[in-house]
XYZ file of C-alpha atoms in Angstrom:
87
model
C 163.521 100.894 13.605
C 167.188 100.917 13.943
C 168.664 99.962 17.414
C 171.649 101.928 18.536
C 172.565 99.822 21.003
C 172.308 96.657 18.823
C 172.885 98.058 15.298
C 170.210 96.373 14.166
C 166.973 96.596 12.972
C 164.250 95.897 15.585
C 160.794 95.937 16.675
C 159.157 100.071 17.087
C 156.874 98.571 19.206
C 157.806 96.225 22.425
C 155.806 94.573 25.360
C 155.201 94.827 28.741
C 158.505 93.569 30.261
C 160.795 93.875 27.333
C 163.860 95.412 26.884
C 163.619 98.981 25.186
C 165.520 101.942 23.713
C 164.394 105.625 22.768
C 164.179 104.091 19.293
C 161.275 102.292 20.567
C 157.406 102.623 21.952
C 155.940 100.748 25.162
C 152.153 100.299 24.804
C 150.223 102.994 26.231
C 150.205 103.507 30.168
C 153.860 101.967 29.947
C 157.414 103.946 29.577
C 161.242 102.478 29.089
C 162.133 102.232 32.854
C 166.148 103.347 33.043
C 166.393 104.140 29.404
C 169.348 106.489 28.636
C 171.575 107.882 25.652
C 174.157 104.961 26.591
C 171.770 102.082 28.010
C 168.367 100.413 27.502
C 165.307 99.946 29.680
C 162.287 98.262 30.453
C 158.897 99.094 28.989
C 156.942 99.459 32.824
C 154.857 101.792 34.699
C 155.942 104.739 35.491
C 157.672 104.824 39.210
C 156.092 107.052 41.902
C 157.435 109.204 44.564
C 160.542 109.011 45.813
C 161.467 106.754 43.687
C 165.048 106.354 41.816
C 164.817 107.406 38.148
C 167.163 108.471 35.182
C 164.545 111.247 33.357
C 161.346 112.925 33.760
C 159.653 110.602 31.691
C 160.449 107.639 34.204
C 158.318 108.845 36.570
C 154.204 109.493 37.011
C 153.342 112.639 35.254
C 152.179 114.418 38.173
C 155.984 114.265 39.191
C 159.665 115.364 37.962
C 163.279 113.405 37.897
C 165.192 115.685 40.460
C 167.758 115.587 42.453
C 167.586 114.134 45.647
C 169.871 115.236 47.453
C 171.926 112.534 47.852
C 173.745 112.383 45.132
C 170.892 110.604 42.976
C 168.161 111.838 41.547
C 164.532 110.437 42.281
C 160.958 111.571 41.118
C 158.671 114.361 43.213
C 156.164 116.607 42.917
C 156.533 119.098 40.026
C 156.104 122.835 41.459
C 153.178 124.440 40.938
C 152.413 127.058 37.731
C 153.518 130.221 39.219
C 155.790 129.182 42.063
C 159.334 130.135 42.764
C 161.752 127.886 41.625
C 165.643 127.263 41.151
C 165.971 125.490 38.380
């Protein structure tokens, strides 16, 4: 696949560890940790509660990227179907 961080061609699929982009696939159970539109990642786990993240898809899937409060955003619990929400 084609790299746009690297204009080059690279690997579609990386390992554990490795550096990642969108363009790219970590091996099941594994996502690109800190990926963005303007910067790459690392193909990890998922990170759990509370934790700092850049997108939904950084954290487990029982949670959501949200903002913390504090001027960053970190992963918690997704609301419930049917519940109120803000946003």
């Amino acid at each position: 696949v084609c790299d746009p961080f690297h204009t080059a061609c690279v690997r579609a699929e990386v390992t554990s560890g490795e550096e990642c982009s969108f363009a790219q696939r970590c091996p099941a159970g594994l996502t690109c940790l800190g990926a963005t539109q303007r910067t790459t990642g690392l193909c990890l786990p998922p990170v759990g509660e509370a934790e700092t993240c850049s997108a939904d898809r950084d954290c487990e899937s029982h949670l959501a990227c949200r903002d913390d409060g504090d001027g960053g955003t970190s992963c918690q619990w997704r609301a419930t179907a049917g519940t109120a929400c803000t946003s």
